């Protein structure tokens, strides 16, 4: 039986690494009755961290989905929960989860407050317009401070945060939670905190609770004109009025309620579940999903969150399985019955949803059908990957795709035998299907396969997966930075002539191009395709090049840009405009015009001031005051630039921008400089031009590697 849409909540748990996301998820599974015991991350028994690699490292690597029930005020709700990773190398997992969720719970460490990766996931949630709750976890940690963490949510994230709970004590003294809306104190008793005891607020806590409640009522009143009138006139405001106004504001993303607890000590998670039901939106409270007509991309379309509307869903994850790939989908509209034929409007392929499953981490519950608002996994989908739309073949719609980050680091892998070579090709295809932030290609010059990803850990886990899970014996090279080429000035009327006419049928292709620096924003404004950060525009008039050869010129320049023009690295942020050319009635061919495009781009880059760009990382180092000098000196030695230094009690938070090439083995290095007391997080910031002397050094190194 289909659940009423208003009783469904699709939400995710996301945060900085080590804030306690998976621990919160495990408590949710226990209290909702989905699990009979609590799994622990530190013991390698967490349900949501079911990969061997996750259990060994104690971190989440891939997002895991589950469905669990929760009863609130006598009504049963269906919670579709996704636990996401915190490590920046797996940011694609957060990205694709947020794309399909209706709400999220951002978890913060009660001692650290907002950390580097907290800001990243918050920005990702902003991009996809996801309403959020904030949960300040680890209030039992020595040095935890709700006031400090709450302050960082407002100052660092610029969020309109409203505290609706306050902790009774902090650190080892943390005992329970004051609900500022009901002004009641809650304590969690029993072996697993399963018994929630409600009491009046003790005298010791009354004054501070009254102060925080006053601030909360004032903040909520500002969100609602009717409540503002009552507040200014001194009229009493009921608990229900506060909750209704808060819910409306959360759905509209004009405020973010802040709760607190200690998941490891089993305090506060039941109240977090109540808040998910009370404040996060159901699917029918979200705007109708937007898309375009696949037959005419200019025509905007939408689908209501309704089980009777034409079917539409978005693929947000593909997991390879020996019994057939599991394709995770978010159903936005309509109903899907198992065995239904669907259309992928992006590639025109027909798909067959032979089986449907409700997922609980790696366990599956078979379903006969599913409808709008649900997150399920489907078996039988062959040609649809992350970001693709699946829809009713008679009433197609193409939903907005996702944003995939560009890889910043690469390394070579070489199979040990002919059999391994065959298996490697297959295995890389599987990993590419599962992980859109992973790339691989075969380097013709060196005879090596190059894999690229988001960081050292990302590539390490992929190489482990190849060896251990896929049984491919490979030799792995050292990680290398993925540099990019760019141009600094515009050049016009550059000719590419490809001519081979020595008896018999020859080859003739001739084109002229303009080449100029270009950005994604410009491409969006000009409505040009910016695939691989290259735009191509055809401005041929009068048929100087026949229409059938123009795609060949585009293919030629795009392939050349991809493999590198001046320094052997992909060219980005450029626009190629085809302006003129000539052809031969007999000797012209598609291949000839591909070659002409390639020659034209090479000639143009030689004149356009080509430079090399390197990935710059935003690095946040937490370091005790005693070792600050060591760390800042080392940052300068690594060509880094210190952006900010922030006091956090006895430690300093140093934010710096450092080239990725200088950061290999950085975590080990800073531990050595601080007797193991400093730690760092890093995330990709942008590509930036390299100093000229460094470019020469990189080019020489690349030449040396290519000769080997």
XYZ file of C-alpha atoms in Angstrom:
708
model
C 0.000 0.000 0.000
C 1.411 3.387 -0.986
C 2.266 5.723 1.908
C 0.529 9.104 1.929
C 3.033 11.594 0.434
C 2.666 13.908 3.432
C 3.955 11.050 5.631
C 7.221 10.570 3.681
C 10.502 12.294 4.543
C 13.494 11.944 2.204
C 16.483 13.251 4.119
C 20.232 12.794 4.381
C 22.844 13.039 7.104
C 25.829 15.114 5.993
C 28.769 16.822 7.681
C 32.527 17.195 8.078
C 34.508 13.959 8.542
C 34.353 12.619 12.130
C 31.374 14.757 13.180
C 29.440 11.543 13.880
C 27.108 11.151 10.876
C 27.197 7.345 10.775
C 26.832 7.121 14.577
C 23.677 9.276 14.303
C 22.407 7.048 11.448
C 22.980 3.877 13.509
C 20.901 5.307 16.388
C 18.143 6.246 13.963
C 18.028 2.649 12.687
C 17.883 1.314 16.248
C 15.203 3.661 17.599
C 12.981 3.224 14.522
C 13.119 -0.560 15.028
C 14.955 -1.128 11.737
C 17.899 -2.682 13.602
C 17.787 -4.763 16.773
C 21.241 -3.686 17.920
C 23.375 -0.593 17.504
C 26.352 -0.900 15.152
C 29.439 1.128 16.024
C 31.871 2.771 13.581
C 34.888 2.225 15.863
C 34.097 -1.506 16.067
C 33.602 -1.844 12.289
C 29.993 -3.016 12.826
C 28.057 -0.011 11.460
C 25.175 -1.089 9.214
C 25.563 1.868 6.866
C 29.342 1.370 6.518
C 29.118 -2.130 5.058
C 32.091 -2.038 2.657
C 35.213 -3.810 3.951
C 37.266 -0.673 3.246
C 34.840 1.444 5.337
C 34.976 -0.961 8.275
C 38.782 -1.060 8.253
C 39.224 2.711 8.029
C 36.266 3.713 10.212
C 35.042 6.244 7.609
C 32.127 6.389 5.189
C 33.206 6.033 1.548
C 29.934 5.625 -0.320
C 26.474 6.894 0.554
C 24.116 4.199 1.851
C 20.315 4.352 1.686
C 17.726 2.855 3.994
C 14.010 3.166 4.717
C 12.661 3.097 8.270
C 9.376 3.902 10.078
C 8.854 6.537 12.819
C 5.700 7.202 14.787
C 4.961 10.791 15.794
C 1.735 11.926 17.496
C 0.108 8.574 16.716
C 0.906 8.689 12.976
C 3.453 6.483 11.245
C 5.923 8.185 8.914
C 8.217 6.636 6.309
C 11.774 7.947 6.482
C 14.064 7.429 3.479
C 17.514 8.103 4.899
C 20.871 8.487 3.113
C 24.104 8.502 5.149
C 26.783 10.386 3.183
C 30.609 10.500 3.493
C 32.424 13.442 5.103
C 35.810 13.017 3.416
C 36.344 15.545 0.601
C 37.633 12.833 -1.769
C 34.084 11.408 -1.869
C 32.254 14.695 -2.308
C 30.425 13.275 -5.376
C 28.531 10.951 -2.988
C 27.222 13.992 -1.095
C 26.502 15.848 -4.329
C 24.345 13.132 -5.854
C 22.519 12.428 -2.586
C 21.588 16.084 -2.040
C 20.311 16.284 -5.624
C 17.504 13.817 -4.832
C 16.736 14.597 -1.178
C 13.981 16.870 0.113
C 15.801 17.747 3.322
C 19.041 17.198 5.213
C 20.388 17.074 8.720
C 23.772 18.786 8.997
C 25.772 17.302 11.880
C 28.429 19.365 13.679
C 31.061 18.415 16.242
C 30.106 20.108 19.545
C 33.702 21.111 20.214
C 34.803 22.105 16.693
C 31.581 23.718 15.382
C 31.628 24.469 11.651
C 34.681 22.874 9.992
C 36.059 23.066 6.437
C 34.010 20.225 4.966
C 30.892 21.454 6.830
C 31.084 24.565 4.654
C 31.444 22.479 1.490
C 28.371 20.313 2.142
C 26.406 23.394 3.207
C 27.195 25.067 -0.142
C 26.224 21.861 -1.990
C 22.887 21.853 -0.137
C 22.416 25.539 -1.056
C 22.992 24.683 -4.718
C 20.200 22.104 -4.687
C 17.921 24.272 -2.467
C 17.725 21.644 0.299
C 16.025 22.647 3.605
C 18.138 21.694 6.643
C 18.140 20.975 10.360
C 21.372 21.363 12.342
C 22.384 18.809 14.974
C 25.252 19.770 17.287
C 26.597 16.320 18.174
C 29.256 15.193 20.677
C 28.004 17.505 23.450
C 29.591 14.983 25.840
C 33.073 15.657 24.425
C 35.599 17.427 26.647
C 35.643 21.088 25.575
C 32.259 20.946 23.795
C 30.344 24.233 23.699
C 26.847 24.657 22.290
C 27.155 28.455 22.351
C 30.401 28.353 20.330
C 29.082 25.803 17.777
C 25.833 27.729 17.382
C 27.845 30.926 16.815
C 29.940 29.307 14.056
C 26.784 28.157 12.217
C 25.681 31.804 12.070
C 29.067 33.406 11.380
C 30.762 30.890 9.066
C 27.773 29.637 7.141
C 25.835 32.920 7.209
C 22.790 30.851 8.190
C 19.733 32.179 10.020
C 20.135 29.597 12.789
C 17.459 29.287 15.487
C 18.243 27.142 18.549
C 15.192 25.081 19.531
C 17.056 23.016 22.123
C 19.706 23.676 24.762
C 22.003 21.121 26.471
C 21.815 20.344 30.177
C 25.537 20.488 30.883
C 28.432 19.862 28.488
C 31.392 17.467 28.278
C 31.323 14.714 30.914
C 28.544 16.710 32.712
C 26.158 16.460 29.741
C 22.924 14.876 31.017
C 20.015 15.775 28.758
C 18.247 18.375 26.614
C 15.892 21.279 27.202
C 13.217 21.642 24.513
C 12.875 25.430 24.202
C 9.449 25.204 22.524
C 7.750 23.159 25.285
C 10.179 24.317 28.032
C 10.570 20.740 29.249
C 13.761 18.845 30.121
C 14.374 15.426 28.545
C 16.622 12.676 29.866
C 17.527 9.425 28.095
C 17.677 6.336 30.291
C 18.116 2.604 29.739
C 21.086 0.708 28.324
C 20.659 2.258 24.852
C 18.960 5.530 25.818
C 15.656 4.077 24.586
C 13.579 5.439 27.510
C 12.899 9.161 27.174
C 11.937 10.809 30.464
C 10.259 14.229 30.438
C 10.669 16.532 33.452
C 10.269 20.183 34.339
C 13.337 22.336 33.757
C 15.454 22.393 36.932
C 16.011 25.658 38.834
C 19.718 25.641 37.882
C 18.832 25.838 34.194
C 15.679 27.990 34.236
C 17.298 31.391 33.667
C 19.498 30.352 30.759
C 16.630 28.363 29.186
C 14.333 31.425 29.471
C 16.968 33.603 27.767
C 17.416 31.154 24.860
C 13.636 30.691 24.559
C 13.124 34.451 24.382
C 15.675 34.659 21.540
C 13.985 31.729 19.773
C 10.473 33.229 19.994
C 11.765 36.582 18.712
C 13.570 34.918 15.780
C 10.554 32.759 14.822
C 8.201 35.769 15.096
C 10.355 37.651 12.585
C 9.506 34.912 10.050
C 5.731 35.356 10.275
C 3.773 38.648 10.100
C 0.883 37.350 12.253
C 3.266 36.152 14.996
C 5.216 39.417 14.811
C 2.045 41.354 15.625
C 1.336 39.079 18.602
C 4.940 39.309 19.789
C 5.018 43.122 19.621
C 1.665 43.427 21.379
C 2.791 41.050 24.132
C 0.094 38.448 23.348
C 0.998 34.830 24.187
C 2.155 32.650 21.282
C 1.190 28.965 21.464
C 3.591 26.044 20.956
C 1.675 25.001 17.832
C 1.932 28.495 16.329
C 5.703 28.446 16.873
C 6.008 24.990 15.274
C 3.823 25.914 12.282
C 5.767 29.128 11.594
C 9.082 27.292 12.004
C 8.063 24.498 9.627
C 6.957 26.997 6.979
C 10.275 28.875 7.264
C 12.399 25.698 7.146
C 10.637 24.530 3.975
C 11.230 27.999 2.470
C 14.908 27.830 3.632
C 14.669 31.125 5.513
C 15.841 29.530 8.788
C 17.646 26.469 10.133
C 16.598 24.986 13.519
C 19.518 23.879 15.716
C 19.253 20.812 17.956
C 21.837 19.104 20.156
C 22.788 15.719 21.582
C 25.432 13.034 21.881
C 24.720 10.137 19.523
C 27.439 7.888 20.964
C 25.892 8.265 24.447
C 22.392 7.766 22.951
C 21.162 11.245 23.881
C 18.875 13.321 21.660
C 18.401 11.168 18.545
C 14.682 10.448 19.148
C 14.061 14.202 19.384
C 16.019 14.686 16.159
C 13.652 12.188 14.459
C 10.669 14.122 15.791
C 12.191 17.320 14.338
C 12.695 15.610 10.933
C 8.961 14.826 10.864
C 7.915 18.202 12.308
C 10.064 20.530 10.203
C 11.556 18.925 7.080
C 9.304 18.932 3.995
C 7.383 15.997 2.582
C 7.727 15.474 -1.210
C 4.430 17.274 -1.916
C 5.695 20.417 -0.134
C 8.561 20.755 -2.601
C 7.990 22.582 -5.923
C 7.099 20.438 -8.961
C 10.265 18.978 -10.494
C 11.529 20.986 -13.478
C 12.862 19.668 -16.779
C 12.875 20.195 -20.523
C 11.238 18.529 -23.492
C 13.911 16.132 -24.877
C 12.664 16.855 -28.433
C 13.076 20.622 -27.952
C 15.424 21.717 -25.151
C 13.954 25.249 -25.233
C 10.585 24.028 -23.927
C 10.426 23.969 -20.108
C 8.306 21.276 -18.450
C 7.427 20.217 -14.909
C 5.967 17.197 -13.130
C 3.905 17.364 -9.912
C 4.776 15.063 -6.990
C 1.747 12.897 -7.679
C 1.447 9.114 -8.128
C -1.111 9.621 -10.931
C 1.096 11.951 -13.035
C 3.275 10.598 -15.899
C 6.273 8.702 -14.500
C 9.606 10.500 -14.040
C 12.672 9.597 -11.956
C 16.334 10.517 -11.671
C 19.167 7.977 -11.494
C 21.496 9.124 -8.712
C 23.681 6.077 -8.107
C 24.692 2.833 -9.836
C 26.158 -0.084 -7.873
C 27.595 -3.077 -9.726
C 26.339 -6.411 -8.465
C 26.868 -10.014 -9.557
C 23.077 -10.399 -9.948
C 22.742 -7.265 -12.119
C 23.530 -3.583 -11.547
C 21.491 -1.870 -8.846
C 20.290 1.485 -10.147
C 19.167 3.831 -7.363
C 16.406 6.202 -8.429
C 14.379 8.997 -6.861
C 10.812 8.827 -8.160
C 9.440 12.335 -8.649
C 6.096 11.599 -10.289
C 3.874 8.702 -11.317
C 3.938 5.018 -10.382
C 6.422 2.333 -11.432
C 5.370 -1.325 -11.523
C 8.048 -4.004 -11.874
C 8.572 -5.115 -15.472
C 7.676 -1.659 -16.876
C 9.460 -0.360 -19.998
C 10.926 3.101 -19.506
C 12.700 5.684 -21.672
C 16.041 7.359 -21.019
C 15.359 10.648 -22.895
C 19.040 11.647 -22.734
C 20.247 8.831 -25.004
C 16.935 7.612 -26.441
C 17.442 4.079 -25.055
C 14.547 1.979 -23.753
C 15.063 0.405 -20.325
C 13.297 -2.395 -18.485
C 12.728 -2.095 -14.717
C 12.538 -5.858 -14.152
C 12.696 -5.702 -10.326
C 12.240 -2.999 -7.672
C 13.776 -3.028 -4.177
C 13.477 -0.973 -1.032
C 17.057 -0.786 0.281
C 18.404 -1.194 3.797
C 22.177 -0.570 3.338
C 23.178 -3.668 1.302
C 19.982 -5.630 2.087
C 16.965 -5.562 -0.254
C 13.226 -5.837 0.243
C 11.411 -6.679 -3.051
C 8.500 -4.420 -4.082
C 5.772 -4.899 -6.682
C 5.569 -1.160 -7.359
C 6.700 2.225 -6.132
C 5.357 5.743 -6.599
C 6.159 9.469 -6.367
C 8.247 10.534 -3.396
C 10.140 7.275 -2.932
C 13.820 6.318 -3.196
C 14.313 2.752 -4.445
C 16.796 0.561 -6.323
C 15.890 -1.019 -9.665
C 17.443 -4.012 -11.456
C 17.378 -4.362 -15.249
C 18.612 -0.885 -16.241
C 21.484 -1.267 -18.755
C 22.313 2.111 -20.342
C 21.429 4.714 -17.696
C 23.944 6.191 -15.287
C 24.204 8.816 -12.550
C 22.363 11.988 -13.563
C 20.208 10.312 -16.241
C 16.426 10.619 -16.353
C 14.024 7.676 -16.616
C 10.478 8.488 -17.694
C 7.255 7.427 -19.378
C 8.100 6.739 -23.045
C 4.868 8.401 -24.253
C 5.267 11.568 -22.161
C 9.026 12.206 -21.920
C 10.762 14.805 -19.776
C 14.497 15.442 -19.328
C 15.334 16.415 -15.724
C 18.263 18.669 -14.824
C 21.575 16.804 -14.606
C 24.026 16.948 -11.715
C 27.282 18.824 -11.253
C 30.314 16.490 -11.298
C 33.669 17.809 -10.030
C 36.762 17.524 -12.214
C 39.488 15.093 -11.043
C 42.612 16.775 -9.650
C 45.016 13.857 -9.226
C 46.021 10.882 -11.355
C 48.314 7.862 -11.325
C 49.355 5.109 -13.697
C 48.316 1.478 -13.347
C 49.701 -1.404 -15.369
C 48.220 -4.913 -15.552
C 50.708 -7.732 -14.812
C 49.482 -10.197 -17.464
C 47.394 -10.389 -20.648
C 44.515 -11.829 -18.610
C 44.776 -8.927 -16.138
C 44.772 -6.485 -19.075
C 41.431 -7.875 -20.266
C 39.980 -7.826 -16.723
C 41.279 -4.288 -16.109
C 39.351 -2.801 -19.015
C 36.131 -4.381 -17.723
C 36.792 -3.389 -14.107
C 37.497 0.271 -14.979
C 34.219 0.376 -16.936
C 32.376 -0.829 -13.814
C 34.074 1.784 -11.574
C 33.320 4.589 -14.081
C 29.633 3.589 -14.062
C 29.558 3.681 -10.272
C 31.639 6.828 -9.708
C 31.208 9.865 -12.023
C 34.148 11.671 -10.359
C 36.516 8.913 -11.541
C 38.158 9.011 -14.997
C 40.480 6.636 -16.831
C 42.214 6.648 -20.205
C 44.966 4.790 -22.036
C 48.092 6.814 -22.767
C 49.274 5.763 -26.244
C 52.742 7.279 -25.760
C 53.631 5.500 -22.516
C 51.418 2.414 -22.932
C 50.020 2.995 -19.442
C 46.466 3.269 -18.180
C 45.979 6.542 -16.269
C 43.299 6.767 -13.585
C 42.192 10.127 -12.177
C 40.210 11.045 -9.081
C 39.530 13.559 -6.314
C 42.470 12.837 -4.007
C 45.107 10.377 -2.791
C 42.597 8.443 -0.656
C 40.129 8.212 -3.564
C 42.763 6.634 -5.845
C 44.082 4.397 -3.063
C 40.613 2.970 -2.452
C 40.035 2.451 -6.196
C 43.350 0.594 -6.584
C 42.479 -1.548 -3.513
C 39.094 -2.291 -5.056
C 40.736 -3.384 -8.324
C 43.108 -5.743 -6.542
C 40.943 -7.098 -3.734
C 37.343 -7.024 -4.968
C 37.855 -7.363 -8.721
C 40.929 -9.644 -8.534
C 42.945 -7.642 -11.099
C 46.712 -7.763 -10.511
C 48.091 -4.288 -11.229
C 51.248 -2.313 -10.529
C 50.382 1.152 -9.274
C 52.514 4.225 -10.005
C 52.951 7.273 -7.784
C 50.092 9.816 -7.733
C 50.512 12.691 -10.187
C 48.837 16.063 -10.333
C 46.295 16.630 -13.108
C 47.479 19.896 -14.644
C 45.479 21.822 -17.249
C 46.411 24.105 -20.144
C 44.815 27.479 -20.796
C 45.346 30.423 -23.129
C 45.823 34.062 -22.154
C 44.823 35.995 -25.283
C 42.515 35.890 -28.276
C 43.811 34.982 -31.761
C 41.840 35.255 -35.005
C 41.858 33.802 -38.509
C 44.164 30.869 -37.766
C 44.192 28.379 -40.622
C 44.307 24.598 -40.385
C 45.056 22.995 -43.769
C 45.285 19.239 -44.185
C 46.303 18.289 -47.734
C 47.488 14.969 -49.138
C 47.139 14.849 -52.916
C 49.791 12.644 -54.505
C 48.025 10.627 -57.208
C 44.638 8.929 -56.854
C 42.070 10.183 -54.367
C 43.689 12.484 -51.820
C 42.651 14.142 -48.592
C 41.726 17.815 -48.299
C 40.377 19.748 -45.344
C 40.711 23.491 -44.747
C 39.298 25.567 -41.898
C 39.894 28.884 -40.178
C 39.174 29.510 -36.516
C 39.177 32.161 -33.793
C 40.442 31.031 -30.365
C 39.768 32.957 -27.130
C 39.749 32.493 -23.332
C 36.229 31.585 -22.164
C 34.400 30.687 -18.932
C 31.462 28.514 -17.930
C 29.435 31.663 -17.105
C 30.002 33.032 -20.607
C 28.984 29.673 -22.130
C 25.790 29.702 -20.061
C 24.969 33.256 -21.140
C 25.686 32.414 -24.806
C 23.826 29.070 -24.454
C 26.804 27.115 -25.793
C 27.759 23.543 -24.901
C 30.751 23.683 -22.526
C 31.651 19.965 -22.467
C 35.106 19.389 -20.902
C 35.280 23.213 -20.420
C 35.575 23.858 -24.179
C 32.981 25.727 -26.277
C 32.657 25.373 -30.041
C 30.619 27.741 -32.208
C 29.950 27.420 -35.922
C 29.831 30.762 -37.779
C 30.263 29.450 -41.326
C 28.148 31.358 -43.841
C 27.738 30.767 -47.543
C 28.676 27.079 -47.368
C 32.453 27.504 -47.521
C 32.520 24.222 -45.542
C 29.606 21.832 -46.214
C 27.368 21.144 -43.201
C 28.301 17.461 -43.015
C 31.974 18.327 -42.322
C 31.398 20.833 -39.503
C 30.881 18.152 -36.769
C 34.204 16.643 -37.945
C 36.013 19.946 -37.344
C 34.416 20.138 -33.871
C 35.424 16.547 -33.110
C 38.989 17.273 -34.246
C 39.415 20.357 -32.037
C 37.721 18.769 -29.008
C 39.884 15.630 -29.185
C 43.014 17.748 -29.550
C 41.989 19.920 -26.568
C 41.386 16.772 -24.504
C 44.812 15.263 -25.147
C 46.701 18.529 -24.741
C 48.042 20.987 -27.277
C 51.159 22.750 -25.988
C 52.207 20.885 -22.844
C 50.375 17.588 -23.194
C 47.644 18.359 -20.629
C 43.938 18.984 -21.386
C 43.111 22.489 -22.614
C 40.278 24.178 -20.681
C 38.376 27.472 -20.555
C 38.590 28.209 -24.265
C 36.158 28.930 -27.094
C 36.831 27.867 -30.681
C 34.806 29.651 -33.358
C 34.784 28.184 -36.864
C 34.671 31.181 -39.237
C 35.762 30.073 -42.700
C 37.361 27.328 -44.789
C 37.281 25.570 -48.124
C 36.719 22.053 -49.462
C 37.424 19.859 -52.466
C 34.562 18.132 -54.296
C 36.425 14.811 -54.491
C 39.216 14.813 -51.924
C 37.422 16.262 -48.860
C 36.322 13.811 -46.160
C 35.344 13.740 -42.499
C 38.825 12.510 -41.532
C 40.468 15.347 -43.488
C 38.376 17.979 -41.675
C 39.078 16.353 -38.294
C 42.796 16.732 -39.064
C 42.283 20.323 -40.275
C 40.554 21.169 -36.957
C 43.430 19.588 -35.032
C 46.082 21.536 -36.985
C 44.132 24.820 -36.628
C 43.901 24.463 -32.834
C 47.601 23.610 -32.530
C 48.537 26.666 -34.626
C 46.189 28.920 -32.637
C 47.467 27.762 -29.225
C 51.030 28.477 -30.300
C 49.996 32.140 -30.765
C 47.521 32.470 -27.870
C 49.974 32.560 -24.959
C 49.471 29.048 -23.599
C 50.038 28.588 -19.859
C 49.839 25.676 -17.453
C 47.274 25.677 -14.624
C 47.661 23.706 -11.420
C 45.000 22.648 -8.887
C 45.017 24.744 -5.731
C 43.671 23.202 -2.528
C 42.025 24.962 0.382
C 43.787 23.487 3.423
C 42.626 23.931 7.027
C 45.211 22.924 9.663
C 44.265 22.539 13.331
C 47.483 23.056 15.308
C 48.347 23.674 18.988
C 49.783 27.167 19.581
C 53.239 25.714 20.403
C 53.669 24.402 16.856
C 52.089 27.270 14.905
C 55.451 28.624 13.679
C 56.487 25.224 12.304
C 53.238 24.857 10.371
C 53.125 28.395 8.922
C 56.784 28.209 7.873
C 56.136 24.898 6.156
C 53.099 26.342 4.329
C 55.275 29.124 2.870
C 57.900 26.557 1.824
C 55.165 24.695 -0.071
C 54.277 27.815 -2.125
C 51.212 28.235 0.064
C 49.378 31.411 1.009
C 47.852 31.805 4.490
C 44.353 33.261 4.193
C 43.176 33.243 7.809
C 44.267 32.263 11.325
C 41.526 31.677 13.871
C 41.760 31.079 17.632
C 40.052 27.976 19.016
C 41.079 27.932 22.669
C 44.516 26.291 22.913
C 44.652 25.549 19.185
C 44.822 27.655 16.059
C 42.906 27.027 12.831
C 45.094 28.011 9.884
C 43.359 28.332 6.516
C 45.705 28.318 3.535
C 45.714 27.882 -0.234
C 48.432 25.462 -1.371
C 49.191 23.855 -4.769
C 48.224 20.161 -4.782
C 51.665 19.200 -6.123
C 53.165 20.321 -2.790
C 50.755 18.302 -0.645
C 51.620 14.650 -1.225
C 52.140 13.032 2.176
C 51.162 16.297 3.924
C 49.209 14.631 6.754
C 52.277 12.601 7.770
C 54.533 15.678 7.482
C 52.478 17.900 9.792
C 52.193 15.132 12.357
C 55.991 14.956 12.395
C 56.226 18.730 12.867
C 53.766 18.753 15.794
C 54.510 15.486 17.632
C 51.311 14.056 16.175
C 49.058 16.851 17.488
C 48.225 18.744 14.276
C 45.637 17.591 11.724
C 44.549 18.912 8.331
C 41.651 18.744 5.905
C 41.818 19.829 2.292
C 39.474 20.350 -0.615
C 39.881 21.438 -4.218
C 39.496 25.209 -4.645
C 40.342 26.141 -8.244
C 42.860 25.879 -11.085
C 45.420 28.695 -11.026
C 48.259 29.728 -13.345
C 51.672 28.291 -12.483
C 54.888 30.332 -12.234
C 56.888 30.200 -15.495
C 59.935 28.460 -13.977
C 57.637 25.741 -12.575
C 56.049 25.181 -16.007
C 59.464 24.460 -17.533
C 60.231 21.992 -14.731
C 56.902 20.136 -15.172
C 57.332 19.941 -18.957
C 60.842 18.498 -18.556
C 59.585 15.939 -16.030
C 56.754 14.920 -18.359
C 59.167 14.505 -21.280
C 61.347 12.279 -19.096
C 58.374 10.087 -18.103
C 57.150 9.828 -21.693
C 60.576 8.585 -22.875
C 60.660 5.721 -20.345
